[in-house]
């Protein structure tokens, strides 16, 4: 176990004889689970937990096949799984069978990761938690809350990606077409990946993708601060790609199928409070995606950080911590507010014990939550980061603010449908929202 800036590494055993790496900080206060994006690990929240641990219990976990969470090598049952790939496809095997047996084929897919998070909350955290996810972690946070509302008290989405994977869900009509069935017979996305495919990826892409220069350029692209990234940050990212199973994991991530429900369909099943905490200068998950989520979830509180890019928790940790702490405190204070007690009203945190919230939290209008936090609609906070940068936190409506954003929204709505981010009811109007009582049997 390593300690220091990146936090002490703890482990728990999961399926596929895997050892799941996680960090835990804090001894009291509301529980928060932090979910990282693609290519990094739980250590990416090291700038957040050192402050949040003062009045929260914080967990951060490495997703399987990333950071330091890996299955045994070779993957148990991999040889028999590969030999039976065609038979499993013909029988209609579903990605991430809920049985969770290690004898099942391993896909590094959103379904596998969501099952991992369910197990983590049940076995390690041991109680419902506030879940904060960045990028891919935001997508998984939505999927987790949609299928297991009993485990999630509230969601904070940090520039959540609204789509993942290109392969259609394994039970969909599209997946049963001759093209996808033929591809399944050749490579279905499970591990081990055929050596011939791995050789092609390794020869033409792998070393370039994981080179320090590529990673540095990518970080400078997605962060608003264009300063060269710290070498230790790049080294941590490169380290995971040197694991013996890294190339298999990367290829499986690319080739694994989507979840059974689109992102919008998952949003429709949410029942818990939601905070949208988005970096405005993100070139990937641009403001239009936060705006679309706000239209889909009108009761969500939308706070925009600027200047901040795709990973605001790492780039602007003081601003993210202030917003997250105030939002969680506002949620925790709700029973007292309902009883007529003073909820604070200032912009600082409201202190309550975690035991004060016994029943599942229901949504409140964003204006009510913002006012309780001391950040009414159209108002802003200014936070100074450790390096002197000043970051604004603005409570906004989430509507397109210019002709350019309106045109951008129209184009990306079309592309979102093509990528599966927008479901059949995904007009962005918020219509078709379910009661949020979802169950694990109704999702991917």
CSV table of C-alpha atoms in Angstrom, one decimal:
chain,number,residue,atom,x,y,z
A,1,UNK,CA,0.0,0.0,0.0
A,2,UNK,CA,1.4,3.4,-1.0
A,3,UNK,CA,0.7,6.6,0.9
A,4,UNK,CA,1.5,10.2,0.5
A,5,UNK,CA,-0.1,12.7,-1.9
A,6,UNK,CA,-2.0,10.1,-3.8
A,7,UNK,CA,-3.6,8.5,-0.6
A,8,UNK,CA,-3.2,5.2,1.0
A,9,UNK,CA,-4.3,2.3,-1.2
A,10,UNK,CA,-6.9,-0.2,0.2
A,11,UNK,CA,-8.3,-3.2,-1.6
A,12,UNK,CA,-11.3,-5.4,-1.6
A,13,UNK,CA,-11.8,-8.6,-3.6
A,14,UNK,CA,-14.5,-8.8,-6.3
A,15,UNK,CA,-15.5,-11.0,-9.2
A,16,UNK,CA,-13.0,-12.5,-11.7
A,17,UNK,CA,-10.5,-12.9,-8.8
A,18,UNK,CA,-10.0,-9.2,-9.1
A,19,UNK,CA,-8.5,-6.9,-6.5
A,20,UNK,CA,-10.2,-3.5,-6.4
A,21,UNK,CA,-8.2,-0.5,-5.3
A,22,UNK,CA,-9.8,2.3,-3.4
A,23,UNK,CA,-9.0,5.2,-1.1
A,24,UNK,CA,-11.0,6.3,2.0
A,25,UNK,CA,-10.6,9.5,3.9
A,26,UNK,CA,-12.5,11.1,6.8
A,27,UNK,CA,-14.1,9.6,9.9
A,28,UNK,CA,-17.4,11.4,10.2
A,29,UNK,CA,-20.0,13.2,8.2
A,30,UNK,CA,-22.1,12.4,5.1
A,31,UNK,CA,-20.6,9.7,2.8
A,32,UNK,CA,-19.4,10.7,-0.7
A,33,UNK,CA,-18.2,8.2,-3.3
A,34,UNK,CA,-16.1,9.7,-6.1
A,35,UNK,CA,-15.9,8.1,-9.6
A,36,UNK,CA,-13.1,8.9,-12.0
A,37,UNK,CA,-13.1,9.2,-15.7
A,38,UNK,CA,-11.5,7.1,-18.4
A,39,UNK,CA,-7.7,6.5,-18.2
A,40,UNK,CA,-7.1,7.8,-14.7
A,41,UNK,CA,-8.0,6.4,-11.2
A,42,UNK,CA,-9.3,7.2,-7.8
A,43,UNK,CA,-6.1,9.2,-7.1
A,44,UNK,CA,-7.4,11.8,-9.5
A,45,UNK,CA,-9.5,13.1,-6.6
A,46,UNK,CA,-6.5,13.6,-4.3
A,47,UNK,CA,-6.9,17.4,-4.4
A,48,UNK,CA,-10.5,17.0,-3.2
A,49,UNK,CA,-10.4,14.5,-0.4
A,50,UNK,CA,-7.8,16.3,1.7
A,51,UNK,CA,-10.3,19.1,2.2
A,52,UNK,CA,-13.6,17.2,2.2
A,53,UNK,CA,-12.4,14.7,4.8
A,54,UNK,CA,-12.8,17.5,7.4
A,55,UNK,CA,-16.5,17.0,7.5
A,56,UNK,CA,-17.3,14.1,5.2
A,57,UNK,CA,-16.4,10.4,4.8
A,58,UNK,CA,-15.0,10.1,1.3
A,59,UNK,CA,-14.4,7.0,-0.8
A,60,UNK,CA,-12.8,6.9,-4.3
A,61,UNK,CA,-12.5,3.7,-6.2
A,62,UNK,CA,-10.5,2.5,-9.3
A,63,UNK,CA,-12.7,1.0,-12.0
A,64,UNK,CA,-11.8,-2.5,-13.0
A,65,UNK,CA,-9.1,-2.4,-15.7
A,66,UNK,CA,-8.0,1.1,-14.8
A,67,UNK,CA,-5.8,2.5,-12.1
A,68,UNK,CA,-4.8,-0.4,-9.9
A,69,UNK,CA,-7.9,-2.5,-10.1
A,70,UNK,CA,-7.3,-5.6,-12.1
A,71,UNK,CA,-8.5,-9.2,-12.5
A,72,UNK,CA,-6.2,-12.1,-12.0
A,73,UNK,CA,-4.0,-12.7,-15.1
A,74,UNK,CA,-5.0,-14.6,-17.1
A,75,UNK,CA,-8.7,-13.9,-16.4
A,76,UNK,CA,-10.3,-16.9,-14.7
A,77,UNK,CA,-12.2,-19.0,-17.2
A,78,UNK,CA,-10.9,-17.0,-20.1
A,79,UNK,CA,-9.8,-20.0,-22.2
A,80,UNK,CA,-13.2,-21.7,-22.0
A,81,UNK,CA,-15.0,-18.4,-22.5
A,82,UNK,CA,-13.1,-17.8,-25.7
A,83,UNK,CA,-13.8,-21.3,-26.9
A,84,UNK,CA,-17.5,-20.9,-26.3
A,85,UNK,CA,-17.8,-17.3,-27.7
A,86,UNK,CA,-19.8,-18.4,-30.7
A,87,UNK,CA,-22.2,-20.6,-28.7
A,88,UNK,CA,-22.7,-17.8,-26.1
A,89,UNK,CA,-23.6,-15.3,-28.9
A,90,UNK,CA,-26.0,-17.8,-30.5
A,91,UNK,CA,-27.7,-18.3,-27.1
A,92,UNK,CA,-28.1,-14.6,-26.6
A,93,UNK,CA,-25.8,-14.1,-23.7
A,94,UNK,CA,-26.2,-10.7,-22.1
A,95,UNK,CA,-23.3,-8.4,-21.2
A,96,UNK,CA,-22.7,-8.6,-17.5
A,97,UNK,CA,-25.0,-11.4,-16.5
A,98,UNK,CA,-26.5,-10.4,-13.1
A,99,UNK,CA,-25.3,-13.7,-11.7
A,100,UNK,CA,-21.9,-12.1,-11.4
A,101,UNK,CA,-20.1,-15.4,-11.5
A,102,UNK,CA,-16.4,-15.4,-12.3
A,103,UNK,CA,-17.1,-18.2,-14.8
A,104,UNK,CA,-18.9,-15.6,-16.9
A,105,UNK,CA,-17.0,-13.8,-19.7
A,106,UNK,CA,-15.5,-10.5,-18.7
A,107,UNK,CA,-16.4,-7.4,-20.6
A,108,UNK,CA,-14.9,-4.1,-19.6
A,109,UNK,CA,-18.2,-2.5,-20.1
A,110,UNK,CA,-20.5,0.0,-18.3
A,111,UNK,CA,-22.6,-2.9,-17.0
A,112,UNK,CA,-19.5,-4.6,-15.4
A,113,UNK,CA,-18.4,-1.3,-13.9
A,114,UNK,CA,-21.9,-0.6,-12.5
A,115,UNK,CA,-22.0,-4.0,-10.9
A,116,UNK,CA,-18.6,-3.3,-9.4
A,117,UNK,CA,-19.9,0.0,-7.9
A,118,UNK,CA,-23.0,-1.7,-6.5
A,119,UNK,CA,-20.8,-4.3,-4.7
A,120,UNK,CA,-18.5,-1.5,-3.5
A,121,UNK,CA,-21.3,0.5,-1.9
A,122,UNK,CA,-22.8,-2.7,-0.4
A,123,UNK,CA,-19.6,-4.3,0.9
A,124,UNK,CA,-17.3,-1.4,1.6
A,125,UNK,CA,-19.3,1.8,2.2
A,126,UNK,CA,-22.2,-0.1,3.7
A,127,UNK,CA,-24.8,2.6,3.3
A,128,UNK,CA,-26.3,4.9,0.7
A,129,UNK,CA,-23.9,7.7,-0.4
A,130,UNK,CA,-23.7,10.8,-2.4
A,131,UNK,CA,-22.1,9.9,-5.7
A,132,UNK,CA,-19.9,12.3,-7.6
A,133,UNK,CA,-18.7,11.3,-11.1
A,134,UNK,CA,-16.5,12.9,-13.7
A,135,UNK,CA,-16.8,12.1,-17.4
A,136,UNK,CA,-17.2,8.3,-17.7
A,137,UNK,CA,-17.6,8.3,-13.9
A,138,UNK,CA,-20.6,10.6,-14.3
A,139,UNK,CA,-22.2,8.2,-16.8
A,140,UNK,CA,-21.7,5.3,-14.4
A,141,UNK,CA,-23.1,7.4,-11.5
A,142,UNK,CA,-26.3,7.9,-13.5
A,143,UNK,CA,-26.5,4.2,-14.4
A,144,UNK,CA,-25.9,3.3,-10.8
A,145,UNK,CA,-28.6,5.6,-9.4
A,146,UNK,CA,-31.1,4.5,-12.1
A,147,UNK,CA,-30.8,0.8,-11.3
A,148,UNK,CA,-30.1,1.0,-7.6
A,149,UNK,CA,-31.8,4.0,-6.1
A,150,UNK,CA,-31.5,2.5,-2.7
A,151,UNK,CA,-27.7,3.0,-2.8
A,152,UNK,CA,-27.6,6.6,-3.9
A,153,UNK,CA,-28.6,9.6,-1.8
A,154,UNK,CA,-27.8,12.2,-4.5
A,155,UNK,CA,-25.7,12.7,-7.7
A,156,UNK,CA,-23.1,15.2,-8.6
A,157,UNK,CA,-22.2,15.1,-12.3
A,158,UNK,CA,-18.9,16.7,-13.2
A,159,UNK,CA,-18.9,17.1,-17.0
A,160,UNK,CA,-20.5,13.6,-17.3
A,161,UNK,CA,-20.1,12.0,-20.8
A,162,UNK,CA,-23.6,11.4,-22.2
A,163,UNK,CA,-22.7,8.3,-24.2
A,164,UNK,CA,-20.3,5.4,-24.0
A,165,UNK,CA,-19.4,2.7,-26.5
A,166,UNK,CA,-20.5,2.3,-30.2
A,167,UNK,CA,-21.5,-1.4,-30.2
A,168,UNK,CA,-25.3,-1.8,-29.8
A,169,UNK,CA,-26.7,-3.5,-26.7
A,170,UNK,CA,-26.4,-7.3,-27.0
A,171,UNK,CA,-30.1,-7.9,-26.7
A,172,UNK,CA,-31.1,-5.2,-29.2
A,173,UNK,CA,-32.6,-5.8,-32.6
A,174,UNK,CA,-29.6,-4.0,-34.1
A,175,UNK,CA,-27.2,-6.5,-32.4
A,176,UNK,CA,-29.0,-9.4,-34.1
A,177,UNK,CA,-28.3,-8.1,-37.6
A,178,UNK,CA,-26.0,-10.2,-39.8
A,179,UNK,CA,-23.2,-7.6,-39.5
A,180,UNK,CA,-23.0,-7.5,-35.7
A,181,UNK,CA,-23.5,-11.3,-35.4
A,182,UNK,CA,-20.6,-11.8,-37.8
A,183,UNK,CA,-18.5,-9.4,-35.7
A,184,UNK,CA,-19.5,-11.3,-32.6
A,185,UNK,CA,-18.2,-14.5,-34.0
A,186,UNK,CA,-14.8,-12.8,-34.7
A,187,UNK,CA,-14.5,-10.7,-31.5
A,188,UNK,CA,-17.3,-10.0,-29.1
A,189,UNK,CA,-15.5,-7.6,-26.8
A,190,UNK,CA,-14.7,-10.0,-24.0
A,191,UNK,CA,-11.2,-10.8,-22.8
A,192,UNK,CA,-9.0,-12.3,-23.8
A,193,UNK,CA,-9.0,-10.3,-27.0
A,194,UNK,CA,-7.7,-12.3,-30.1
A,195,UNK,CA,-4.0,-11.9,-30.4
A,196,UNK,CA,-4.2,-10.9,-34.0
A,197,UNK,CA,-6.4,-7.9,-33.1
A,198,UNK,CA,-4.1,-7.0,-30.3
A,199,UNK,CA,-1.1,-7.1,-32.5
A,200,UNK,CA,-2.7,-4.6,-34.9
A,201,UNK,CA,-3.7,-2.2,-32.1
A,202,UNK,CA,-0.2,-2.5,-30.5
A,203,UNK,CA,1.6,-1.9,-33.8
A,204,UNK,CA,-0.4,1.1,-35.0
A,205,UNK,CA,-1.9,2.9,-32.0
A,206,UNK,CA,-1.1,1.5,-28.5
A,207,UNK,CA,2.4,3.0,-28.0
A,208,UNK,CA,1.3,6.4,-29.4
A,209,UNK,CA,-1.8,6.6,-27.3
A,210,UNK,CA,0.0,5.9,-24.1
A,211,UNK,CA,3.1,7.9,-24.7
A,212,UNK,CA,3.8,10.8,-22.2
A,213,UNK,CA,3.8,13.3,-25.1
A,214,UNK,CA,0.3,12.2,-26.2
A,215,UNK,CA,-1.1,12.2,-22.7
A,216,UNK,CA,0.4,15.7,-22.0
A,217,UNK,CA,-1.1,17.1,-25.2
A,218,UNK,CA,-4.5,15.6,-24.3
A,219,UNK,CA,-4.5,17.0,-20.8
A,220,UNK,CA,-3.6,20.5,-22.2
A,221,UNK,CA,-6.5,20.2,-24.6
A,222,UNK,CA,-9.2,19.4,-22.1
A,223,UNK,CA,-8.0,21.6,-19.2
A,224,UNK,CA,-8.7,25.3,-19.3
A,225,UNK,CA,-5.3,25.9,-17.7
A,226,UNK,CA,-2.9,25.3,-20.6
A,227,UNK,CA,0.2,25.0,-18.4
A,228,UNK,CA,2.2,21.8,-18.9
A,229,UNK,CA,0.8,19.0,-16.8
A,230,UNK,CA,2.8,17.9,-13.7
A,231,UNK,CA,5.1,14.9,-14.6
A,232,UNK,CA,3.8,12.8,-11.6
A,233,UNK,CA,0.3,13.1,-13.1
A,234,UNK,CA,1.4,11.8,-16.5
A,235,UNK,CA,3.4,9.1,-14.8
A,236,UNK,CA,0.4,7.8,-12.9
A,237,UNK,CA,-1.6,7.6,-16.2
A,238,UNK,CA,1.2,5.8,-18.0
A,239,UNK,CA,1.7,3.4,-15.2
A,240,UNK,CA,-1.7,1.7,-15.7
A,241,UNK,CA,-1.0,1.1,-19.4
A,242,UNK,CA,2.1,-1.0,-18.3
A,243,UNK,CA,0.0,-3.6,-16.6
A,244,UNK,CA,0.1,-7.0,-18.3
A,245,UNK,CA,-3.7,-6.9,-18.9
A,246,UNK,CA,-3.8,-3.2,-20.1
A,247,UNK,CA,-4.0,-3.9,-23.8
A,248,UNK,CA,-6.7,-6.5,-23.3
A,249,UNK,CA,-8.7,-4.1,-21.1
A,250,UNK,CA,-8.3,-1.2,-23.6
A,251,UNK,CA,-9.5,-3.3,-26.5
A,252,UNK,CA,-12.4,-4.7,-24.5
A,253,UNK,CA,-13.4,-1.2,-23.5
A,254,UNK,CA,-13.5,-0.1,-27.1
A,255,UNK,CA,-15.4,-3.2,-28.3
A,256,UNK,CA,-17.8,-3.9,-25.4
A,257,UNK,CA,-21.5,-3.1,-26.0
A,258,UNK,CA,-23.5,-0.2,-24.7
A,259,UNK,CA,-25.9,-0.6,-21.8
A,260,UNK,CA,-29.4,-1.6,-22.6
A,261,UNK,CA,-30.8,1.9,-21.9
A,262,UNK,CA,-29.6,5.2,-23.4
A,263,UNK,CA,-28.3,7.9,-21.2
A,264,UNK,CA,-31.6,9.8,-21.5
A,265,UNK,CA,-33.6,6.7,-20.5
A,266,UNK,CA,-31.4,6.3,-17.5
A,267,UNK,CA,-32.0,10.0,-16.6
A,268,UNK,CA,-35.7,9.4,-16.8
A,269,UNK,CA,-35.4,6.8,-14.0
A,270,UNK,CA,-33.6,9.0,-11.5
A,271,UNK,CA,-35.4,9.8,-8.3
A,272,UNK,CA,-32.6,11.4,-6.2
A,273,UNK,CA,-31.4,15.1,-6.2
A,274,UNK,CA,-28.9,16.0,-8.9
A,275,UNK,CA,-26.2,18.7,-9.0
A,276,UNK,CA,-24.8,19.5,-12.4
A,277,UNK,CA,-21.3,20.9,-11.7
A,278,UNK,CA,-19.8,21.7,-15.1
A,279,UNK,CA,-16.6,23.3,-16.3
A,280,UNK,CA,-17.6,25.8,-19.0
A,281,UNK,CA,-14.4,25.6,-21.1
A,282,UNK,CA,-14.6,21.8,-21.7
A,283,UNK,CA,-14.0,21.1,-25.4
A,284,UNK,CA,-15.5,17.6,-25.2
A,285,UNK,CA,-18.6,17.8,-22.9
A,286,UNK,CA,-19.4,21.3,-24.0
A,287,UNK,CA,-21.9,23.6,-22.3
A,288,UNK,CA,-24.7,22.3,-24.6
A,289,UNK,CA,-24.5,18.9,-22.9
A,290,UNK,CA,-25.0,20.4,-19.4
A,291,UNK,CA,-27.9,22.5,-20.9
A,292,UNK,CA,-29.5,19.4,-22.3
A,293,UNK,CA,-29.3,17.6,-19.0
A,294,UNK,CA,-30.9,20.6,-17.3
A,295,UNK,CA,-33.8,20.5,-19.7
A,296,UNK,CA,-34.1,16.8,-19.1
A,297,UNK,CA,-33.9,17.2,-15.3
A,298,UNK,CA,-35.4,20.7,-14.7
A,299,UNK,CA,-35.1,20.2,-10.9
A,300,UNK,CA,-31.4,19.7,-11.1
A,301,UNK,CA,-29.2,22.5,-9.8
A,302,UNK,CA,-26.9,23.7,-12.6
A,303,UNK,CA,-23.6,25.4,-11.4
A,304,UNK,CA,-21.1,26.4,-14.1
A,305,UNK,CA,-17.4,26.8,-13.3
A,306,UNK,CA,-15.2,29.1,-15.2
A,307,UNK,CA,-12.5,29.0,-16.2
A,308,UNK,CA,-12.5,25.2,-15.9
A,309,UNK,CA,-12.3,22.3,-18.4
A,310,UNK,CA,-13.3,18.6,-18.6
A,311,UNK,CA,-11.9,17.6,-15.1
A,312,UNK,CA,-13.0,20.5,-12.8
A,313,UNK,CA,-12.5,18.5,-9.7
A,314,UNK,CA,-8.7,18.2,-10.5
A,315,UNK,CA,-8.3,21.6,-12.2
A,316,UNK,CA,-10.4,23.7,-9.8
A,317,UNK,CA,-10.6,21.6,-6.6
A,318,UNK,CA,-11.4,24.5,-4.2
A,319,UNK,CA,-14.3,25.6,-6.3
A,320,UNK,CA,-15.7,22.1,-6.7
A,321,UNK,CA,-15.3,21.3,-3.0
A,322,UNK,CA,-17.1,24.5,-2.0
A,323,UNK,CA,-20.0,23.8,-4.3
A,324,UNK,CA,-20.2,20.1,-3.4
A,325,UNK,CA,-19.9,20.7,0.3
A,326,UNK,CA,-22.7,23.4,0.2
A,327,UNK,CA,-25.0,21.2,-1.9
A,328,UNK,CA,-24.6,18.1,0.3
A,329,UNK,CA,-25.2,20.3,3.4
A,330,UNK,CA,-28.3,21.7,1.8
A,331,UNK,CA,-29.6,18.1,1.1
A,332,UNK,CA,-28.7,17.0,4.7
A,333,UNK,CA,-30.5,20.0,6.2
A,334,UNK,CA,-33.8,19.3,4.5
A,335,UNK,CA,-35.5,17.5,7.3
A,336,UNK,CA,-34.7,20.3,9.7
A,337,UNK,CA,-36.0,22.9,7.2
A,338,UNK,CA,-39.2,21.0,6.7
A,339,UNK,CA,-39.7,21.1,10.5
A,340,UNK,CA,-39.4,24.9,10.4
A,341,UNK,CA,-35.8,25.0,11.7
A,342,UNK,CA,-33.3,27.5,10.4
A,343,UNK,CA,-31.3,25.9,7.5
A,344,UNK,CA,-28.6,28.5,7.7
A,345,UNK,CA,-29.1,30.7,4.6
A,346,UNK,CA,-25.4,31.6,4.3
A,347,UNK,CA,-22.9,30.5,1.7
A,348,UNK,CA,-21.1,28.3,4.2
A,349,UNK,CA,-21.8,24.6,4.9
A,350,UNK,CA,-24.8,23.7,7.1
A,351,UNK,CA,-23.7,21.1,9.7
A,352,UNK,CA,-26.0,18.2,10.4
A,353,UNK,CA,-25.4,14.6,11.3
A,354,UNK,CA,-25.7,11.9,8.6
A,355,UNK,CA,-28.3,10.2,10.8
A,356,UNK,CA,-30.6,13.2,10.3
A,357,UNK,CA,-31.6,11.8,6.8
A,358,UNK,CA,-33.5,8.6,7.4
A,359,UNK,CA,-35.8,8.5,4.3
A,360,UNK,CA,-34.7,8.7,0.7
A,361,UNK,CA,-34.2,12.2,-0.5
A,362,UNK,CA,-36.7,13.6,-3.0
A,363,UNK,CA,-36.0,16.3,-5.5
A,364,UNK,CA,-36.7,20.0,-4.7
A,365,UNK,CA,-36.8,22.8,-7.2
A,366,UNK,CA,-33.3,24.1,-8.1
A,367,UNK,CA,-34.2,27.6,-7.0
A,368,UNK,CA,-35.0,26.3,-3.5
A,369,UNK,CA,-31.8,24.4,-3.1
A,370,UNK,CA,-29.7,27.2,-4.5
A,371,UNK,CA,-31.3,29.7,-2.1
A,372,UNK,CA,-30.6,27.3,0.9
A,373,UNK,CA,-27.0,27.2,-0.2
A,374,UNK,CA,-26.8,31.0,-0.4
A,375,UNK,CA,-26.5,30.9,-4.2
A,376,UNK,CA,-29.8,32.0,-5.8
A,377,UNK,CA,-30.4,31.7,-9.5
A,378,UNK,CA,-28.2,34.2,-11.5
A,379,UNK,CA,-25.8,34.7,-8.6
A,380,UNK,CA,-22.2,33.7,-8.4
A,381,UNK,CA,-19.4,32.8,-5.9
A,382,UNK,CA,-15.8,33.5,-6.6
A,383,UNK,CA,-13.2,31.0,-5.2
A,384,UNK,CA,-9.5,31.4,-5.2
A,385,UNK,CA,-7.5,28.3,-5.9
A,386,UNK,CA,-4.2,27.4,-4.1
A,387,UNK,CA,-2.2,28.8,-7.1
A,388,UNK,CA,-4.1,32.1,-7.0
A,389,UNK,CA,-6.5,31.5,-10.0
A,390,UNK,CA,-10.0,32.9,-9.4
A,391,UNK,CA,-12.8,30.6,-10.4
A,392,UNK,CA,-16.5,31.7,-10.6
A,393,UNK,CA,-19.3,29.4,-9.6
A,394,UNK,CA,-22.5,30.6,-11.3
A,395,UNK,CA,-26.0,29.3,-10.7
A,396,UNK,CA,-27.5,29.3,-14.2
A,397,UNK,CA,-30.8,28.3,-15.9
A,398,UNK,CA,-29.1,26.1,-18.5
A,399,UNK,CA,-30.6,27.7,-21.6
A,400,UNK,CA,-28.5,28.4,-24.7
A,401,UNK,CA,-27.1,31.9,-24.3
A,402,UNK,CA,-26.2,32.8,-27.8
A,403,UNK,CA,-26.9,32.0,-31.5
A,404,UNK,CA,-23.8,29.9,-31.6
A,405,UNK,CA,-24.9,27.8,-28.6
A,406,UNK,CA,-28.3,27.3,-30.2
A,407,UNK,CA,-26.8,26.1,-33.5
A,408,UNK,CA,-24.4,24.0,-31.6
A,409,UNK,CA,-27.2,22.4,-29.6
A,410,UNK,CA,-29.1,21.6,-32.8
A,411,UNK,CA,-26.1,19.9,-34.4
A,412,UNK,CA,-25.1,17.9,-31.3
A,413,UNK,CA,-28.7,16.8,-30.7
A,414,UNK,CA,-28.6,15.1,-34.1
A,415,UNK,CA,-25.1,13.6,-33.3
A,416,UNK,CA,-26.3,12.6,-29.8
A,417,UNK,CA,-29.1,10.5,-31.4
A,418,UNK,CA,-26.6,8.9,-33.7
A,419,UNK,CA,-24.3,8.0,-30.8
A,420,UNK,CA,-27.2,6.7,-28.7
A,421,UNK,CA,-27.0,9.5,-26.1
A,422,UNK,CA,-30.6,10.6,-26.8
A,423,UNK,CA,-33.4,8.1,-26.4
A,424,UNK,CA,-36.8,8.0,-28.2
A,425,UNK,CA,-38.2,10.6,-25.8
A,426,UNK,CA,-35.0,12.7,-25.7
A,427,UNK,CA,-36.5,16.0,-26.9
A,428,UNK,CA,-34.9,17.7,-23.9
A,429,UNK,CA,-38.2,18.8,-22.6
A,430,UNK,CA,-38.1,16.7,-19.5
A,431,UNK,CA,-41.2,14.8,-20.6
A,432,UNK,CA,-41.5,11.1,-20.1
A,433,UNK,CA,-39.8,11.1,-16.7
A,434,UNK,CA,-40.6,8.1,-14.7
A,435,UNK,CA,-41.3,7.9,-11.0
A,436,UNK,CA,-37.7,7.0,-10.3
A,437,UNK,CA,-38.6,3.8,-8.5
A,438,UNK,CA,-36.4,1.8,-10.9
A,439,UNK,CA,-35.0,-1.6,-10.2
A,440,UNK,CA,-31.9,-3.4,-11.2
A,441,UNK,CA,-34.0,-5.8,-13.4
A,442,UNK,CA,-35.2,-2.9,-15.6
A,443,UNK,CA,-31.8,-1.7,-16.7
A,444,UNK,CA,-28.7,-2.9,-18.5
